[in-house]
mmCIF file with all atom_site columns, C-alpha atoms in Angstrom:
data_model
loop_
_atom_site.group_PDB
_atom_site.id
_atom_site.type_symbol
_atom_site.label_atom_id
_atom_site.label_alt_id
_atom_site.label_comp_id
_atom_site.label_asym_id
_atom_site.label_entity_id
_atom_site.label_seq_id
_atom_site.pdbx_PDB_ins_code
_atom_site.Cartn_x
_atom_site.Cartn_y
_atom_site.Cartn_z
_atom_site.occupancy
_atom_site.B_iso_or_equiv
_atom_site.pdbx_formal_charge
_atom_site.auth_seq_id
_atom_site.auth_comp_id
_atom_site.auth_asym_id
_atom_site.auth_atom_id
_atom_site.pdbx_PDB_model_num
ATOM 1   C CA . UNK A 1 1   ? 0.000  0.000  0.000   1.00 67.00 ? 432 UNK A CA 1
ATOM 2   C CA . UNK A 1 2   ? 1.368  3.555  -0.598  1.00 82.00 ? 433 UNK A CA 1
ATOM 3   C CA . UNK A 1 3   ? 2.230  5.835  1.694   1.00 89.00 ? 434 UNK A CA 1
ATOM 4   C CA . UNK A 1 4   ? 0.353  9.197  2.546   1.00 94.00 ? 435 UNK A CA 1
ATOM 5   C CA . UNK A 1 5   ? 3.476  10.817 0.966   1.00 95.00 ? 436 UNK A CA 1
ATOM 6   C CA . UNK A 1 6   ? 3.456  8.545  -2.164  1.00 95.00 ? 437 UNK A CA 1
ATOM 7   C CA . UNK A 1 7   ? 0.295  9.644  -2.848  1.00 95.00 ? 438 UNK A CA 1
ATOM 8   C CA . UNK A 1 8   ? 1.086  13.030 -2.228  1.00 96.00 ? 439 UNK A CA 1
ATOM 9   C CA . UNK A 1 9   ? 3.465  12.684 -4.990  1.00 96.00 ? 440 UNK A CA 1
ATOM 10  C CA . UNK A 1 10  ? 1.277  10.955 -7.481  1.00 95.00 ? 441 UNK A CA 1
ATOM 11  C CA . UNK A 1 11  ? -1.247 14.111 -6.602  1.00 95.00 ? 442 UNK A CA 1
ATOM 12  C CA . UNK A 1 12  ? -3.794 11.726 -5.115  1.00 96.00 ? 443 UNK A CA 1
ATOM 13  C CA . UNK A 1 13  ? -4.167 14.061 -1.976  1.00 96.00 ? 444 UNK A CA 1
ATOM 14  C CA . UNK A 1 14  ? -3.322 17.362 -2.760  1.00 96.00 ? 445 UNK A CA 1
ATOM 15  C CA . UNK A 1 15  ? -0.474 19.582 -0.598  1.00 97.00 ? 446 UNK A CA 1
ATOM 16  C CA . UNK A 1 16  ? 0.971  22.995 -0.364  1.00 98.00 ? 447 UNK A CA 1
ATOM 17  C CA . UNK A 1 17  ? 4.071  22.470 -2.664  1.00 97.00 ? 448 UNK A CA 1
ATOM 18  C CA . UNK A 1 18  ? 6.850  24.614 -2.530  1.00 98.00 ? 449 UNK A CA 1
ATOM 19  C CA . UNK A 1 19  ? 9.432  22.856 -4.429  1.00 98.00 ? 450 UNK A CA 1
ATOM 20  C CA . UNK A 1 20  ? 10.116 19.612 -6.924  1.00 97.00 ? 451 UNK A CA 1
ATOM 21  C CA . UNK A 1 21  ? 12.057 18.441 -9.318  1.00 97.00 ? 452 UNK A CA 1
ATOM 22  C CA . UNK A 1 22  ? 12.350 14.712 -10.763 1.00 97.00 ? 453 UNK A CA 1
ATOM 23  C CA . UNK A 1 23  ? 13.616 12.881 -7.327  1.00 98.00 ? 454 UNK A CA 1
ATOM 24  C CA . UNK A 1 24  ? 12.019 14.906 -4.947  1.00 98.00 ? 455 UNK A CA 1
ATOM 25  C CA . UNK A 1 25  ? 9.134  17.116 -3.178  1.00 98.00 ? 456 UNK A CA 1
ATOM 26  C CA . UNK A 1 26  ? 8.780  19.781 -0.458  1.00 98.00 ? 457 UNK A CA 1
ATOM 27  C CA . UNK A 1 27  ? 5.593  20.933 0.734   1.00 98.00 ? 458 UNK A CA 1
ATOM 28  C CA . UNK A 1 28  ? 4.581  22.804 3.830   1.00 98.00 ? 459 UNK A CA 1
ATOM 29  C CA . UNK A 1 29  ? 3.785  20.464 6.919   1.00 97.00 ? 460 UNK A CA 1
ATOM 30  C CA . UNK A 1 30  ? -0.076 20.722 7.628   1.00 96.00 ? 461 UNK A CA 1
ATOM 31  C CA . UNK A 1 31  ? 0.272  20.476 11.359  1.00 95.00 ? 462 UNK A CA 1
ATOM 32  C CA . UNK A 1 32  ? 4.028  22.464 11.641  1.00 97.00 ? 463 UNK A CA 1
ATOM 33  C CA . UNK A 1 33  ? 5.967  23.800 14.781  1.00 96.00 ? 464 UNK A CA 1
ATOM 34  C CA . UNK A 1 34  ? 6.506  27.127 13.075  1.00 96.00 ? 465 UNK A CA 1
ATOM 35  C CA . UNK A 1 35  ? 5.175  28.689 9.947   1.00 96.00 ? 466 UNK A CA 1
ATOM 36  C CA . UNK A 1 36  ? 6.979  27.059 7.200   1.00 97.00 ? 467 UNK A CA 1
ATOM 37  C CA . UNK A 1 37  ? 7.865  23.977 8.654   1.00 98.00 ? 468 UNK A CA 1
ATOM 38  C CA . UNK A 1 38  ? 8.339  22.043 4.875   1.00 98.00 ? 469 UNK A CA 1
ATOM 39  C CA . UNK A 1 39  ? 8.382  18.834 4.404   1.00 98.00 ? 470 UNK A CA 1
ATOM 40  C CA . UNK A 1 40  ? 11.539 17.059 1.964   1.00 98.00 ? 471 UNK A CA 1
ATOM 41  C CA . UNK A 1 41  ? 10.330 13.774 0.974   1.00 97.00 ? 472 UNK A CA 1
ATOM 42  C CA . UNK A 1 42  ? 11.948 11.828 -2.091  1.00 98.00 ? 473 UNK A CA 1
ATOM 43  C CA . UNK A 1 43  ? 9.537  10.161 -5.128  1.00 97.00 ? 474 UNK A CA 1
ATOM 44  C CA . UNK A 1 44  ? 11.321 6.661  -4.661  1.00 96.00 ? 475 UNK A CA 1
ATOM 45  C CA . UNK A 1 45  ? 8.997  4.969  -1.665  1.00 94.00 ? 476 UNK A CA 1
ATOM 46  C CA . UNK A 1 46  ? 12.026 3.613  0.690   1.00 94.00 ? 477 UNK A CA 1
ATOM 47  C CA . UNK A 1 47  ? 11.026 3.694  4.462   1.00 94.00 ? 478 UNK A CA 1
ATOM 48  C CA . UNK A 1 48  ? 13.990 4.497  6.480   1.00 94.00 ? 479 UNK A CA 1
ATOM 49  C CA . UNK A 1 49  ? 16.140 7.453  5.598   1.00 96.00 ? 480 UNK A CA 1
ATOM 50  C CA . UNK A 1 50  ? 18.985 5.812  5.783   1.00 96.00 ? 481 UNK A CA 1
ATOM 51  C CA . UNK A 1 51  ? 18.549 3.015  3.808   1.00 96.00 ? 482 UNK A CA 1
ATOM 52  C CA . UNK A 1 52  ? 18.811 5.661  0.834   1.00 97.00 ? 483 UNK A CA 1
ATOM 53  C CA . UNK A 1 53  ? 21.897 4.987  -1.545  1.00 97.00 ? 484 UNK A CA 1
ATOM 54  C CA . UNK A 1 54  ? 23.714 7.373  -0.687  1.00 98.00 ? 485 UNK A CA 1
ATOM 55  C CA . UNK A 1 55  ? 23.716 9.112  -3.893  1.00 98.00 ? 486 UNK A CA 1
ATOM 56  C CA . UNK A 1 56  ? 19.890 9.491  -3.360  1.00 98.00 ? 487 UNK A CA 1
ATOM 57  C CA . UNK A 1 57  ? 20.394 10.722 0.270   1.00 98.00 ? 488 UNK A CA 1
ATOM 58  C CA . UNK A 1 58  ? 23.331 13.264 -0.824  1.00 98.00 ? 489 UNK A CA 1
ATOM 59  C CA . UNK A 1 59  ? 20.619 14.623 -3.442  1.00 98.00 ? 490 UNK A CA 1
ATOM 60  C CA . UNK A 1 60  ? 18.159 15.033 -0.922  1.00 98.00 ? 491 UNK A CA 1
ATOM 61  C CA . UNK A 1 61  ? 20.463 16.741 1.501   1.00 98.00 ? 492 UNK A CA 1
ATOM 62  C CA . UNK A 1 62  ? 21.264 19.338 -1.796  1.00 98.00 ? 493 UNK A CA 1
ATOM 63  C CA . UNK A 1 63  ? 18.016 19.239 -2.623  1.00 98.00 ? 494 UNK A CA 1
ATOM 64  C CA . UNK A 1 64  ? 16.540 20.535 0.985   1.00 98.00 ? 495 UNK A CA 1
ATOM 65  C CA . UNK A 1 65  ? 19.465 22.912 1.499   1.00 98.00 ? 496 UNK A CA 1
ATOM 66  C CA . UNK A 1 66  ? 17.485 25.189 -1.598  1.00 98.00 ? 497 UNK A CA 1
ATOM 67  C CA . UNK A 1 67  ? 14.876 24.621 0.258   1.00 98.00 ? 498 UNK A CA 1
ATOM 68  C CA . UNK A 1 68  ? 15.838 25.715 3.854   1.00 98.00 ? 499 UNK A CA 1
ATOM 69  C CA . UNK A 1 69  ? 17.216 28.942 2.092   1.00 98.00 ? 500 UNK A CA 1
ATOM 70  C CA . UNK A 1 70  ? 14.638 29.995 1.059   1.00 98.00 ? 501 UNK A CA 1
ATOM 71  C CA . UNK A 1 71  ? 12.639 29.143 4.305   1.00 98.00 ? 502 UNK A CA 1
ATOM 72  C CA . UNK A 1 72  ? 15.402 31.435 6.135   1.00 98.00 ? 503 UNK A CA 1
ATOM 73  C CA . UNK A 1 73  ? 14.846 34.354 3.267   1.00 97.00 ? 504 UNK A CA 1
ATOM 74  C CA . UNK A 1 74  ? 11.209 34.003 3.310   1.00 97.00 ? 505 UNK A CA 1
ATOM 75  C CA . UNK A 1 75  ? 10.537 33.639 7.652   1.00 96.00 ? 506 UNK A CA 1
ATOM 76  C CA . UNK A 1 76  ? 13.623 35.668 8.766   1.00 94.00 ? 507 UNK A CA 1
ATOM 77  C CA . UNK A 1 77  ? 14.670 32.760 11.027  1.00 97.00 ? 508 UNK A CA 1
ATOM 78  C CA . UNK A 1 78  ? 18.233 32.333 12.957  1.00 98.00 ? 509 UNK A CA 1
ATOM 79  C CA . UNK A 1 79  ? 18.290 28.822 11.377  1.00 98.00 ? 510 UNK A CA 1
ATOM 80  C CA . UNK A 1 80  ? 16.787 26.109 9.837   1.00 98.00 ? 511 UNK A CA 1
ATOM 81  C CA . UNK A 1 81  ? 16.137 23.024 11.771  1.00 98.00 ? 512 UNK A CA 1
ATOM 82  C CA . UNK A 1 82  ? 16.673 19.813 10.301  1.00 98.00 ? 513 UNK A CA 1
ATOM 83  C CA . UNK A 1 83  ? 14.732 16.834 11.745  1.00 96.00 ? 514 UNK A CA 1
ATOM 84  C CA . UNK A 1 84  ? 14.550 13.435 10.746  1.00 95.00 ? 515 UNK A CA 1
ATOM 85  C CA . UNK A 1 85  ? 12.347 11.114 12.851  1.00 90.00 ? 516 UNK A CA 1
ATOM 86  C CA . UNK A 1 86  ? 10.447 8.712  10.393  1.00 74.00 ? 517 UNK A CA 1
ATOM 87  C CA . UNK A 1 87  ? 8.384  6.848  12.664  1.00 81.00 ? 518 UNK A CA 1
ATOM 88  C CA . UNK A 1 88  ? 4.742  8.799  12.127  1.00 85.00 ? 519 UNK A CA 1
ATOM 89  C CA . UNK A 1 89  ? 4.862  7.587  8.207   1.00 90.00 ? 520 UNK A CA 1
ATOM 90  C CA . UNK A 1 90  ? 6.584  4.787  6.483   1.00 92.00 ? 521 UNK A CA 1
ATOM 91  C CA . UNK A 1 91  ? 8.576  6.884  3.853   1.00 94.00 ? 522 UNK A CA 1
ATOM 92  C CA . UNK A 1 92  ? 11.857 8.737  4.201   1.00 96.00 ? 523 UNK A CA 1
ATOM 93  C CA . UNK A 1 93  ? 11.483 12.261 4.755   1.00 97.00 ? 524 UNK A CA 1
ATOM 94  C CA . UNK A 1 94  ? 12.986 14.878 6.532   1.00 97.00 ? 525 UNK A CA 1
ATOM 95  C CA . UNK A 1 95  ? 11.597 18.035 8.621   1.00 97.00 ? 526 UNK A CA 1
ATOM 96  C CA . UNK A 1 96  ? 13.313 21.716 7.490   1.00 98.00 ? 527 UNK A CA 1
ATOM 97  C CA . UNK A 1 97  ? 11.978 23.653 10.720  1.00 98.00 ? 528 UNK A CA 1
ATOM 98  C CA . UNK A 1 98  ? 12.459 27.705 10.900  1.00 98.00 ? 529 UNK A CA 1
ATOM 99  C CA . UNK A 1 99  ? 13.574 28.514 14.289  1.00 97.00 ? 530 UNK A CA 1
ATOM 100 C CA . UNK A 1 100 ? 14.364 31.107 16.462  1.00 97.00 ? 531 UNK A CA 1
ATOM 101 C CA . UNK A 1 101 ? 15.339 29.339 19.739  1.00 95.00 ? 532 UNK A CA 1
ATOM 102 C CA . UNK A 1 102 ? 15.572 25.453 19.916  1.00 94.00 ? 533 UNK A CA 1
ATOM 103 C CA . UNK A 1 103 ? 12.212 25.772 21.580  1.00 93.00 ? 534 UNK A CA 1
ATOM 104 C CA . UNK A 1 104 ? 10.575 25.725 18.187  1.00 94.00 ? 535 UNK A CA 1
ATOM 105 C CA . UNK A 1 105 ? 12.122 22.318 17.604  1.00 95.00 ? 536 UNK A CA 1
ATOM 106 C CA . UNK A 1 106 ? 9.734  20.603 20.368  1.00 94.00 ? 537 UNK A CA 1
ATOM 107 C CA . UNK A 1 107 ? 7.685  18.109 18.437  1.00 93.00 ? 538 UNK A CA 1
ATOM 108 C CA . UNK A 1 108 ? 5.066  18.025 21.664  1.00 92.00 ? 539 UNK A CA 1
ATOM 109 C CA . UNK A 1 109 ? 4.684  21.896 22.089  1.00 91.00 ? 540 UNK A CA 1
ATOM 110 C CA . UNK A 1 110 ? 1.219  22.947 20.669  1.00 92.00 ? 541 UNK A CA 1
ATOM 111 C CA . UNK A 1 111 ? 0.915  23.867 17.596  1.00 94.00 ? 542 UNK A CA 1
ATOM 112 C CA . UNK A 1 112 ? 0.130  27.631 16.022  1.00 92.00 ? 543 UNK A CA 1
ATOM 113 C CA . UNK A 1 113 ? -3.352 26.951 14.015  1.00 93.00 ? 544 UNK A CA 1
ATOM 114 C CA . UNK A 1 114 ? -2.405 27.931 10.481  1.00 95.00 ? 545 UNK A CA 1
ATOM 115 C CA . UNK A 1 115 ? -5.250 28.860 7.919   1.00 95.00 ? 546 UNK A CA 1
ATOM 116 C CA . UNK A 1 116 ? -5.521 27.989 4.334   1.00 96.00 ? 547 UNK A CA 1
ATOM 117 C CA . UNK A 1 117 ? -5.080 31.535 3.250   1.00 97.00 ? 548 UNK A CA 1
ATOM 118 C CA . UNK A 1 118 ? -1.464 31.626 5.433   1.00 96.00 ? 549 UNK A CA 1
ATOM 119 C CA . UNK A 1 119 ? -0.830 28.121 3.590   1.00 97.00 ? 550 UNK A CA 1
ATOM 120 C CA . UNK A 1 120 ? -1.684 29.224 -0.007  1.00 97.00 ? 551 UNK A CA 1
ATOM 121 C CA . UNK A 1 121 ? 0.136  32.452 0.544   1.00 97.00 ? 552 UNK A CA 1
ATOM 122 C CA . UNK A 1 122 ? 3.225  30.440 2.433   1.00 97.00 ? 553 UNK A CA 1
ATOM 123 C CA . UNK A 1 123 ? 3.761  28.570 -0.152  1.00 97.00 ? 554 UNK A CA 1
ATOM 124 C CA . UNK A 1 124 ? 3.765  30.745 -2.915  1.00 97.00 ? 555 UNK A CA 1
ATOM 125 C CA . UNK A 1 125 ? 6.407  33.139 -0.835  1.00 97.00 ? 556 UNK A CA 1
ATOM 126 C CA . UNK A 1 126 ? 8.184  29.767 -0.437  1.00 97.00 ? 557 UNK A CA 1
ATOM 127 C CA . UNK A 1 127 ? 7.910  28.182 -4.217  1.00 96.00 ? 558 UNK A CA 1
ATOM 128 C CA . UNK A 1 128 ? 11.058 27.256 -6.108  1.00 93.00 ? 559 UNK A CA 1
ATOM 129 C CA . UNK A 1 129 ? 11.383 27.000 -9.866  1.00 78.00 ? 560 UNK A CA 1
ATOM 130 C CA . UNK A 1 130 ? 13.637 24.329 -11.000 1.00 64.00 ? 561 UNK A CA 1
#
């Protein structure tokens, strides 16, 4: 069976992309720790992130170091946060976090109630053209 992200990919259940190209996808997490917590997920369905070749992981790293720049540019954060847990969904996939403090890196603070509007306009502040 696929996973939620796979069919993210395959545009079964839609998302708030930001960025894509032929290996990979970022989209804003729907329940995120700050605004603009994105998502980096690759299209090949492998569960554990390091079980990646590590050409594919090495991609992905280059691939979600775009995307945390423009996270930085677009929030005004200190840093991105990088986060790789894995457990909640069966596909490889890492967390790019905006932080100001490592406070905003606690995955059982509550979470700021985003709206669609702030989504929609988040992620076309955050979009990337390949």
């Amino acid at each position: 069976m696929a996973s939620i992200f796979t069919r993210i990919i395959n545009g079964e259940i839609p998302c708030y992309k930001v960025a894509e190209n032929e290996n990979f996808i970022a989209f804003l997490d729907i329940n995120p720790l700050t605004e603009g917590h994105t998502l980096v997920v690759p299209k090949i369905e492998e569960d554990y992130i390091f079980d990646l070749d590590d050409k594919t992981l090495g991609d992905m790293m280059a691939f979600a170091k775009k995307v945390a720049a423009k996270i930085k540019e677009v929030t005004a954060c200190k840093r991105v946060a990088i986060a790789v847990l894995g457990m909640e969904v069966p596909h490889a996939h890492m967390h790019l976090i905006p932080m100001n403090s490592e406070g905003d890196v606690d995955f059982k603070k509550a979470r700021p109630e985003v709206s669609k509007e702030r989504f929609a306009e988040l992620t076309a502040q955050l979009a990337i053209k390949e």
